[in-house]
């Protein structure tokens, strides 16, 4: 029977301004987690009752830990950032389906945008660095070295141009025009939409990891839907939490 | 301990205990069956089903508020036929009662789904009247006593299972509405559904919900729910299923003291997937603490 | 910074900023003047006064709930004459507007207290219509459009100060009620008053409040209040004073975006005696953050 | 200008089962507090918004501390009991009027019942031990030694008879029938009512410290009233928080 777990915080450090990396000790979760899945984290904030969905960024099965990387955007993530080593938090997970790793693809690429980058790190590890990684940030890139350490070639774009190329990740992609037979991506919806279009133009399949406001996180409330269609005719509301968060870019209906 | 009697009757159906799930918060039981043993529940109330599939509202559909949440799911559902095909068999594996919550946009709609459920292996129907009546300019069925009586009467006529009517709290006089439901033939009353609310993203300067307004649920609304259960219990004879913010056994006891025969756990499932079990254990603890052998010694005993 | 314009008009009266106090939660200003500088407030809304002294309900009058509280003070007040004698002079020491909230049990009651305030040195009257009408079998004035229009019209006729009408949220259709108040001559609308609720002491097996039911206020009710402000702002032309769970500048901004010209801080004073000041500072911070020079760039700008 | 203060916890220990004594460091409060006044304590409990009124049990002006003694009865006091040395809590106070110390009285007595006992300790200290103290408890007496240390003569009654006399405090009082010219008391309402009656019979004045459910704690919400009358005719609702908590027993209307 599944359950909520108490997970002990082994580390909680600021990577760049307002973005933290937290290492959680939970053998149960680490044992079964997959790249692209997420956790429901119960933050201890007065009056807040819902859990916060946060993606798994790294899995260390042997150590029994999972890592998350989160941006402080509101009360819940603020409270999370103030927790210290040794404290315990309630976590439910792993949730969702994660990426569908296509071993047969020789030229996979990863595209990450901002706080959508973390879940792609575990994916890159599982692809054994055999992947080109395109990352876009407003400013202050994160996890670039971590991707490089795996052996991946990393291209970075920032809006302010302080790091990497000035511009967005689609600019680099169009410029490099890489050979590609599978796209894995996570980031803000406009970026994912652009990727879907780019992939369609190139005739390549793309996986997109979507975000939506959630309540239950396990498929029961139907709060977090994403409009999809397999044959471009019959619309079907899939649940981001249970049927996703990763979808094929060509099943998502991007314009309502 | 062994002599604790937790069984209650709702509209002639015997439940092994008063704890059930609130419609729309527990899917069709499948998802939470990974966290709790459905055999322990008095009943599972499934999400609202309509005659045809409904696609619901655009996202975002969820907003968090202090001690509560707003939803504007808009009763997305795959339609009653898909429900009958996909979900009943799953639920029947468990030793628990099945209550099907139904939605409609016209009286005829409600009747059609009720008829289709006629031969289905379910125990009770819960009529959700917090839906806009398209034939009456979109006025919510549940806000007008005459409409409440009319739709209840029509559904009761075709229903093969006992009928629970679930009331909306967004009314001036809940007692008048409850009486109308009973006059229409309701075998039991559920209350409350969600309070109409709104949340705003002050940085984006727009409502958080795509639908602008949504239904408020969770601990925040418990005092309103308790008050309505109390008022209605003192005005009608049929059993009441109380809900609205129930998260602990203590909350459930409060509703039962106020007059509820059954208690449903909704939003609390999101706060804690084992909430239904903790509510049940909490009721048992209270009964042990005060040496209560039969749950009926609590119901309405304020 | 220096160019921030925070001034708003409510019913022709200029307030230096939109932040005021919610009636009944701030006494007559004296108690909180030990914690905050009343000169900083747009207005002080004093506790409800009636024509004669009212002794209110028995105790306990207070119960805490999740994210909120219930009160059944029952409008205890020393009567309008004592108020005029004891409190106005104190408040007039400060550079803030004085709004007097009035209560009554009959239309004549309301008119009498309004007349007595005619020569008093106050700025605005806030008519609290969430009182039972003893001549109509105890039905709450504020729940019936015809009664709302009647009492507003009668009070407006004798009022020497501009008239705010404060609505109860315990109604099916708040827009209909607001329109009735405007039709009766309301110069502004306050909303919301408290939601009717109840709390139970499960160990004593009795209601916590001696009065059984009471008014729910605090952060828990904010979504309902925001929704009503939004609905009414889109339906009437008069300015709106929003309240219900406001505890921070962000809460206040949400109400103003929804259409409120003024914002009142109630229960939050109990959570933090400096809440009014923090709300004011929060509004200023938001204006600075988005380079807003005039508060009117926020009001209704959803 | 008055304000809420952060007070640091210097000690928080269990005296007897479920009753704790907490020492708070707050120079501001210690400097002006009086015996019989109370503090509004903001407990950090999810969803709870109101402060908890707790009486001051001891004042140490030199150390800048005040002591409170509280019984764990619900969520707020439970949370309080779990706090540890060094943590800070928000406190408003001192509030209310405290006892009216009558120096001219030669034979004062103190009567305390259960968790009403603590505020009487500071009072006894200020009376310099020159007072007879009558305390009643259901079981497990508290603070008896503290009263004795001041030099007061202490009589104890418990309902279970495990400590002191078996019975209630009124039983001892009737038995001892002490010489008395001023009564100071605090405890459950039925006890205070009995004291009021006893004092009236003896023709002696009594001060009673009352309890009521509160919201603001400073007189603004009129939530905490106590029916009083000066001439036994005109009833007046006084506020326990602002006009009390200490009243003259003969101004309180005991039966409604
Ligand atoms: C599948 C999934 C994976 C995610 N992974 C990450 C991650 O790895 N790192 C990261 O920093 N963020 C991630 N997010 C976004 C993260 O959930 C929100 O930023 C977070 O919930 C905000 O909480 P808060 O209390 O700080 O903000 P508040 O604004 O105070 O939150 C209020 C409410 O809104 C919800 N909410 C607010 N923003 C979002 C959002 N963008 N998406 C979903 N719910 C939201 C919160 O859960 C909460 O219920 C993910 C979201 C989803 C759906
Ligand atoms: C002037 C005054 C002085 C007090 N001094 C002490 C003291 O020195 N030691 C001590 O142990 N207790 C004292 N009390 C009682 C104490 O305030 C309550 O026991 C406490 O508030 C309970 O809080 P809780 O969260 O644990 O209980 P809960 O039952 O969870 O509280 C729920 C709500 O009810 C209120 N409440 C519950 N019981 C009482 C009560 N008996 N009186 C007032 N409000 C109540 C709480 O403040 C809260 O708002 C005093 C009360 C008053 C009015
Ligand atoms: C996400 C969500 C979906 C809901 N869907 C339904 C529904 O389909 N039919 C219905 O009658 N009530 C529905 N409700 C209302 C709940 O059944 C319940 O009446 C309400 O939420 C109050 O209980 P709670 O505070 O325990 O959640 C829904 C509530 C939520 C939060
Ligand atoms: C203790 C208390 C007393 C109140 N007394 C009055 C009153 O006399 N007149 C009135 O119009 N509203 C009264 N109210 C309602 C408030 O003014 C306000 O409308 C309501 O509490 C919602 O705002 P809040 O959530 O900020 O408290 C009272 C509220 C409380 C909590
Ligand atoms: S969050 Fe409930 S279905 Fe996805
Ligand atoms: S608690 Fe508000 S007046 Fe006493």
JSON list of N, CA, C and O in Angstrom, two decimals, chain D residues 155-191:
[
{"chain": "D", "resi": 155, "resn": "UNK", "atom": "N", "xyz": [-2.56, 25.62, 52.70]},
{"chain": "D", "resi": 155, "resn": "UNK", "atom": "CA", "xyz": [-3.46, 24.50, 52.94]},
{"chain": "D", "resi": 155, "resn": "UNK", "atom": "C", "xyz": [-3.87, 23.92, 51.59]},
{"chain": "D", "resi": 155, "resn": "UNK", "atom": "O", "xyz": [-4.25, 24.67, 50.69]},
{"chain": "D", "resi": 156, "resn": "UNK", "atom": "N", "xyz": [-3.78, 22.62, 51.44]},
{"chain": "D", "resi": 156, "resn": "UNK", "atom": "CA", "xyz": [-4.08, 22.01, 50.15]},
{"chain": "D", "resi": 156, "resn": "UNK", "atom": "C", "xyz": [-5.22, 21.00, 50.28]},
{"chain": "D", "resi": 156, "resn": "UNK", "atom": "O", "xyz": [-5.26, 20.21, 51.23]},
{"chain": "D", "resi": 157, "resn": "UNK", "atom": "N", "xyz": [-6.12, 21.06, 49.32]},
{"chain": "D", "resi": 157, "resn": "UNK", "atom": "CA", "xyz": [-7.16, 20.03, 49.22]},
{"chain": "D", "resi": 157, "resn": "UNK", "atom": "C", "xyz": [-7.09, 19.39, 47.85]},
{"chain": "D", "resi": 157, "resn": "UNK", "atom": "O", "xyz": [-6.83, 20.06, 46.85]},
{"chain": "D", "resi": 158, "resn": "UNK", "atom": "N", "xyz": [-7.26, 18.09, 47.79]},
{"chain": "D", "resi": 158, "resn": "UNK", "atom": "CA", "xyz": [-7.38, 17.43, 46.48]},
{"chain": "D", "resi": 158, "resn": "UNK", "atom": "C", "xyz": [-8.60, 16.53, 46.49]},
{"chain": "D", "resi": 158, "resn": "UNK", "atom": "O", "xyz": [-8.97, 15.99, 47.53]},
{"chain": "D", "resi": 159, "resn": "UNK", "atom": "N", "xyz": [-9.21, 16.42, 45.32]},
{"chain": "D", "resi": 159, "resn": "UNK", "atom": "CA", "xyz": [-10.42, 15.61, 45.23]},
{"chain": "D", "resi": 159, "resn": "UNK", "atom": "C", "xyz": [-10.13, 14.14, 45.48]},
{"chain": "D", "resi": 159, "resn": "UNK", "atom": "O", "xyz": [-10.95, 13.43, 46.06]},
{"chain": "D", "resi": 160, "resn": "UNK", "atom": "N", "xyz": [-8.95, 13.69, 45.04]},
{"chain": "D", "resi": 160, "resn": "UNK", "atom": "CA", "xyz": [-8.64, 12.28, 45.25]},
{"chain": "D", "resi": 160, "resn": "UNK", "atom": "C", "xyz": [-8.00, 12.03, 46.61]},
{"chain": "D", "resi": 160, "resn": "UNK", "atom": "O", "xyz": [-7.78, 10.89, 47.00]},
{"chain": "D", "resi": 161, "resn": "UNK", "atom": "N", "xyz": [-7.69, 13.10, 47.33]},
{"chain": "D", "resi": 161, "resn": "UNK", "atom": "CA", "xyz": [-7.15, 12.96, 48.67]},
{"chain": "D", "resi": 161, "resn": "UNK", "atom": "C", "xyz": [-5.71, 12.46, 48.72]},
{"chain": "D", "resi": 161, "resn": "UNK", "atom": "O", "xyz": [-5.18, 12.18, 49.80]},
{"chain": "D", "resi": 162, "resn": "UNK", "atom": "N", "xyz": [-5.06, 12.33, 47.60]},
{"chain": "D", "resi": 162, "resn": "UNK", "atom": "CA", "xyz": [-3.68, 11.84, 47.55]},
{"chain": "D", "resi": 162, "resn": "UNK", "atom": "C", "xyz": [-2.72, 12.85, 48.18]},
{"chain": "D", "resi": 162, "resn": "UNK", "atom": "O", "xyz": [-1.70, 12.50, 48.75]},
{"chain": "D", "resi": 163, "resn": "UNK", "atom": "N", "xyz": [-3.06, 14.13, 48.01]},
{"chain": "D", "resi": 163, "resn": "UNK", "atom": "CA", "xyz": [-2.25, 15.18, 48.65]},
{"chain": "D", "resi": 163, "resn": "UNK", "atom": "C", "xyz": [-3.18, 16.05, 49.47]},
{"chain": "D", "resi": 163, "resn": "UNK", "atom": "O", "xyz": [-4.32, 16.30, 49.09]},
{"chain": "D", "resi": 164, "resn": "UNK", "atom": "N", "xyz": [-2.68, 16.54, 50.60]},
{"chain": "D", "resi": 164, "resn": "UNK", "atom": "CA", "xyz": [-3.47, 17.43, 51.45]},
{"chain": "D", "resi": 164, "resn": "UNK", "atom": "C", "xyz": [-4.75, 16.77, 51.90]},
{"chain": "D", "resi": 164, "resn": "UNK", "atom": "O", "xyz": [-4.87, 15.55, 51.99]},
{"chain": "D", "resi": 165, "resn": "UNK", "atom": "N", "xyz": [-5.76, 17.62, 52.14]},
{"chain": "D", "resi": 165, "resn": "UNK", "atom": "CA", "xyz": [-7.05, 17.15, 52.63]},
{"chain": "D", "resi": 165, "resn": "UNK", "atom": "C", "xyz": [-7.88, 16.64, 51.46]},
{"chain": "D", "resi": 165, "resn": "UNK", "atom": "O", "xyz": [-7.83, 17.19, 50.36]},
{"chain": "D", "resi": 166, "resn": "UNK", "atom": "N", "xyz": [-8.65, 15.59, 51.69]},
{"chain": "D", "resi": 166, "resn": "UNK", "atom": "CA", "xyz": [-9.55, 15.13, 50.62]},
{"chain": "D", "resi": 166, "resn": "UNK", "atom": "C", "xyz": [-10.79, 16.01, 50.60]},
{"chain": "D", "resi": 166, "resn": "UNK", "atom": "O", "xyz": [-11.43, 16.23, 51.63]},
{"chain": "D", "resi": 167, "resn": "UNK", "atom": "N", "xyz": [-11.09, 16.55, 49.43]},
{"chain": "D", "resi": 167, "resn": "UNK", "atom": "CA", "xyz": [-12.25, 17.43, 49.32]},
{"chain": "D", "resi": 167, "resn": "UNK", "atom": "C", "xyz": [-11.91, 18.64, 48.49]},
{"chain": "D", "resi": 167, "resn": "UNK", "atom": "O", "xyz": [-10.94, 18.61, 47.73]},
{"chain": "D", "resi": 168, "resn": "UNK", "atom": "N", "xyz": [-12.71, 19.69, 48.66]},
{"chain": "D", "resi": 168, "resn": "UNK", "atom": "CA", "xyz": [-12.35, 20.88, 47.90]},
{"chain": "D", "resi": 168, "resn": "UNK", "atom": "C", "xyz": [-11.94, 22.01, 48.85]},
{"chain": "D", "resi": 168, "resn": "UNK", "atom": "O", "xyz": [-12.02, 21.89, 50.08]},
{"chain": "D", "resi": 169, "resn": "UNK", "atom": "N", "xyz": [-11.50, 23.08, 48.23]},
{"chain": "D", "resi": 169, "resn": "UNK", "atom": "CA", "xyz": [-10.89, 24.15, 49.03]},
{"chain": "D", "resi": 169, "resn": "UNK", "atom": "C", "xyz": [-11.91, 24.82, 49.96]},
{"chain": "D", "resi": 169, "resn": "UNK", "atom": "O", "xyz": [-11.57, 25.28, 51.05]},
{"chain": "D", "resi": 170, "resn": "UNK", "atom": "N", "xyz": [-13.18, 24.80, 49.57]},
{"chain": "D", "resi": 170, "resn": "UNK", "atom": "CA", "xyz": [-14.20, 25.40, 50.42]},
{"chain": "D", "resi": 170, "resn": "UNK", "atom": "C", "xyz": [-14.37, 24.61, 51.72]},
{"chain": "D", "resi": 170, "resn": "UNK", "atom": "O", "xyz": [-14.66, 25.18, 52.77]},
{"chain": "D", "resi": 171, "resn": "UNK", "atom": "N", "xyz": [-14.14, 23.29, 51.59]},
{"chain": "D", "resi": 171, "resn": "UNK", "atom": "CA", "xyz": [-14.22, 22.45, 52.78]},
{"chain": "D", "resi": 171, "resn": "UNK", "atom": "C", "xyz": [-13.19, 22.89, 53.83]},
{"chain": "D", "resi": 171, "resn": "UNK", "atom": "O", "xyz": [-13.50, 23.03, 55.01]},
{"chain": "D", "resi": 172, "resn": "UNK", "atom": "N", "xyz": [-11.95, 23.10, 53.38]},
{"chain": "D", "resi": 172, "resn": "UNK", "atom": "CA", "xyz": [-10.92, 23.53, 54.34]},
{"chain": "D", "resi": 172, "resn": "UNK", "atom": "C", "xyz": [-11.27, 24.88, 54.92]},
{"chain": "D", "resi": 172, "resn": "UNK", "atom": "O", "xyz": [-11.13, 25.13, 56.12]},
{"chain": "D", "resi": 173, "resn": "UNK", "atom": "N", "xyz": [-11.71, 25.77, 54.03]},
{"chain": "D", "resi": 173, "resn": "UNK", "atom": "CA", "xyz": [-12.01, 27.12, 54.47]},
{"chain": "D", "resi": 173, "resn": "UNK", "atom": "C", "xyz": [-13.07, 27.11, 55.57]},
{"chain": "D", "resi": 173, "resn": "UNK", "atom": "O", "xyz": [-12.93, 27.76, 56.60]},
{"chain": "D", "resi": 174, "resn": "UNK", "atom": "N", "xyz": [-14.13, 26.32, 55.35]},
{"chain": "D", "resi": 174, "resn": "UNK", "atom": "CA", "xyz": [-15.21, 26.27, 56.33]},
{"chain": "D", "resi": 174, "resn": "UNK", "atom": "C", "xyz": [-14.70, 25.66, 57.63]},
{"chain": "D", "resi": 174, "resn": "UNK", "atom": "O", "xyz": [-15.07, 26.09, 58.72]},
{"chain": "D", "resi": 175, "resn": "UNK", "atom": "N", "xyz": [-13.82, 24.69, 57.47]},
{"chain": "D", "resi": 175, "resn": "UNK", "atom": "CA", "xyz": [-13.30, 24.04, 58.66]},
{"chain": "D", "resi": 175, "resn": "UNK", "atom": "C", "xyz": [-12.38, 24.97, 59.46]},
{"chain": "D", "resi": 175, "resn": "UNK", "atom": "O", "xyz": [-12.53, 25.18, 60.65]},
{"chain": "D", "resi": 176, "resn": "UNK", "atom": "N", "xyz": [-11.42, 25.58, 58.77]},
{"chain": "D", "resi": 176, "resn": "UNK", "atom": "CA", "xyz": [-10.45, 26.46, 59.44]},
{"chain": "D", "resi": 176, "resn": "UNK", "atom": "C", "xyz": [-11.10, 27.76, 59.90]},
{"chain": "D", "resi": 176, "resn": "UNK", "atom": "O", "xyz": [-10.65, 28.38, 60.87]},
{"chain": "D", "resi": 177, "resn": "UNK", "atom": "N", "xyz": [-12.08, 28.21, 59.10]},
{"chain": "D", "resi": 177, "resn": "UNK", "atom": "CA", "xyz": [-12.76, 29.47, 59.41]},
{"chain": "D", "resi": 177, "resn": "UNK", "atom": "C", "xyz": [-11.75, 30.58, 59.79]},
{"chain": "D", "resi": 177, "resn": "UNK", "atom": "O", "xyz": [-11.80, 31.10, 60.91]},
{"chain": "D", "resi": 178, "resn": "UNK", "atom": "N", "xyz": [-10.87, 30.92, 58.91]},
{"chain": "D", "resi": 178, "resn": "UNK", "atom": "CA", "xyz": [-9.76, 31.82, 59.25]},
{"chain": "D", "resi": 178, "resn": "UNK", "atom": "C", "xyz": [-10.23, 33.26, 59.46]},
{"chain": "D", "resi": 178, "resn": "UNK", "atom": "O", "xyz": [-11.27, 33.67, 58.96]},
{"chain": "D", "resi": 179, "resn": "UNK", "atom": "N", "xyz": [-9.45, 33.98, 60.21]},
{"chain": "D", "resi": 179, "resn": "UNK", "atom": "CA", "xyz": [-9.65, 35.42, 60.35]},
{"chain": "D", "resi": 179, "resn": "UNK", "atom": "C", "xyz": [-9.24, 36.03, 59.02]},
{"chain": "D", "resi": 179, "resn": "UNK", "atom": "O", "xyz": [-8.18, 35.72, 58.49]},
{"chain": "D", "resi": 180, "resn": "UNK", "atom": "N", "xyz": [-10.08, 36.88, 58.47]},
{"chain": "D", "resi": 180, "resn": "UNK", "atom": "CA", "xyz": [-9.79, 37.36, 57.11]},
{"chain": "D", "resi": 180, "resn": "UNK", "atom": "C", "xyz": [-10.37, 38.75, 56.89]},
{"chain": "D", "resi": 180, "resn": "UNK", "atom": "O", "xyz": [-11.49, 39.05, 57.31]},
{"chain": "D", "resi": 181, "resn": "UNK", "atom": "N", "xyz": [-9.60, 39.65, 56.24]},
{"chain": "D", "resi": 181, "resn": "UNK", "atom": "CA", "xyz": [-10.17, 40.95, 55.87]},
{"chain": "D", "resi": 181, "resn": "UNK", "atom": "C", "xyz": [-10.03, 41.25, 54.38]},
{"chain": "D", "resi": 181, "resn": "UNK", "atom": "O", "xyz": [-10.40, 42.33, 53.92]},
{"chain": "D", "resi": 182, "resn": "UNK", "atom": "N", "xyz": [-9.51, 40.28, 53.61]},
{"chain": "D", "resi": 182, "resn": "UNK", "atom": "CA", "xyz": [-9.45, 40.46, 52.15]},
{"chain": "D", "resi": 182, "resn": "UNK", "atom": "C", "xyz": [-9.20, 39.10, 51.50]},
{"chain": "D", "resi": 182, "resn": "UNK", "atom": "O", "xyz": [-8.29, 38.37, 51.92]},
{"chain": "D", "resi": 183, "resn": "UNK", "atom": "N", "xyz": [-10.01, 38.78, 50.49]},
{"chain": "D", "resi": 183, "resn": "UNK", "atom": "CA", "xyz": [-9.83, 37.52, 49.76]},
{"chain": "D", "resi": 183, "resn": "UNK", "atom": "C", "xyz": [-9.35, 37.82, 48.35]},
{"chain": "D", "resi": 183, "resn": "UNK", "atom": "O", "xyz": [-9.90, 38.70, 47.67]},
{"chain": "D", "resi": 184, "resn": "UNK", "atom": "N", "xyz": [-8.31, 37.12, 47.94]},
{"chain": "D", "resi": 184, "resn": "UNK", "atom": "CA", "xyz": [-7.87, 37.17, 46.54]},
{"chain": "D", "resi": 184, "resn": "UNK", "atom": "C", "xyz": [-8.06, 35.77, 45.98]},
{"chain": "D", "resi": 184, "resn": "UNK", "atom": "O", "xyz": [-7.57, 34.80, 46.56]},
{"chain": "D", "resi": 185, "resn": "UNK", "atom": "N", "xyz": [-8.73, 35.65, 44.82]},
{"chain": "D", "resi": 185, "resn": "UNK", "atom": "CA", "xyz": [-8.98, 34.29, 44.35]},
{"chain": "D", "resi": 185, "resn": "UNK", "atom": "C", "xyz": [-8.96, 34.17, 42.84]},
{"chain": "D", "resi": 185, "resn": "UNK", "atom": "O", "xyz": [-9.16, 35.13, 42.11]},
{"chain": "D", "resi": 186, "resn": "UNK", "atom": "N", "xyz": [-8.68, 32.97, 42.40]},
{"chain": "D", "resi": 186, "resn": "UNK", "atom": "CA", "xyz": [-8.68, 32.65, 40.99]},
{"chain": "D", "resi": 186, "resn": "UNK", "atom": "C", "xyz": [-8.93, 31.15, 40.83]},
{"chain": "D", "resi": 186, "resn": "UNK", "atom": "O", "xyz": [-8.35, 30.36, 41.58]},
{"chain": "D", "resi": 187, "resn": "UNK", "atom": "N", "xyz": [-9.79, 30.80, 39.89]},
{"chain": "D", "resi": 187, "resn": "UNK", "atom": "CA", "xyz": [-10.09, 29.38, 39.70]},
{"chain": "D", "resi": 187, "resn": "UNK", "atom": "C", "xyz": [-11.34, 29.23, 38.87]},
{"chain": "D", "resi": 187, "resn": "UNK", "atom": "O", "xyz": [-11.83, 30.19, 38.28]},
{"chain": "D", "resi": 188, "resn": "UNK", "atom": "N", "xyz": [-11.87, 28.00, 38.81]},
{"chain": "D", "resi": 188, "resn": "UNK", "atom": "CA", "xyz": [-13.06, 27.77, 38.01]},
{"chain": "D", "resi": 188, "resn": "UNK", "atom": "C", "xyz": [-14.27, 28.54, 38.56]},
{"chain": "D", "resi": 188, "resn": "UNK", "atom": "O", "xyz": [-14.35, 28.82, 39.75]},
{"chain": "D", "resi": 189, "resn": "UNK", "atom": "N", "xyz": [-15.18, 28.87, 37.67]},
{"chain": "D", "resi": 189, "resn": "UNK", "atom": "CA", "xyz": [-16.30, 29.73, 38.02]},
{"chain": "D", "resi": 189, "resn": "UNK", "atom": "C", "xyz": [-17.12, 29.21, 39.20]},
{"chain": "D", "resi": 189, "resn": "UNK", "atom": "O", "xyz": [-17.45, 30.00, 40.10]},
{"chain": "D", "resi": 190, "resn": "UNK", "atom": "N", "xyz": [-17.44, 27.92, 39.26]},
{"chain": "D", "resi": 190, "resn": "UNK", "atom": "CA", "xyz": [-18.22, 27.45, 40.40]},
{"chain": "D", "resi": 190, "resn": "UNK", "atom": "C", "xyz": [-17.51, 27.71, 41.73]},
{"chain": "D", "resi": 190, "resn": "UNK", "atom": "O", "xyz": [-18.13, 28.07, 42.73]},
{"chain": "D", "resi": 191, "resn": "UNK", "atom": "N", "xyz": [-16.18, 27.58, 41.73]},
{"chain": "D", "resi": 191, "resn": "UNK", "atom": "CA", "xyz": [-15.42, 27.87, 42.95]},
{"chain": "D", "resi": 191, "resn": "UNK", "atom": "C", "xyz": [-15.51, 29.35, 43.30]},
{"chain": "D", "resi": 191, "resn": "UNK", "atom": "O", "xyz": [-15.75, 29.73, 44.45]}
]
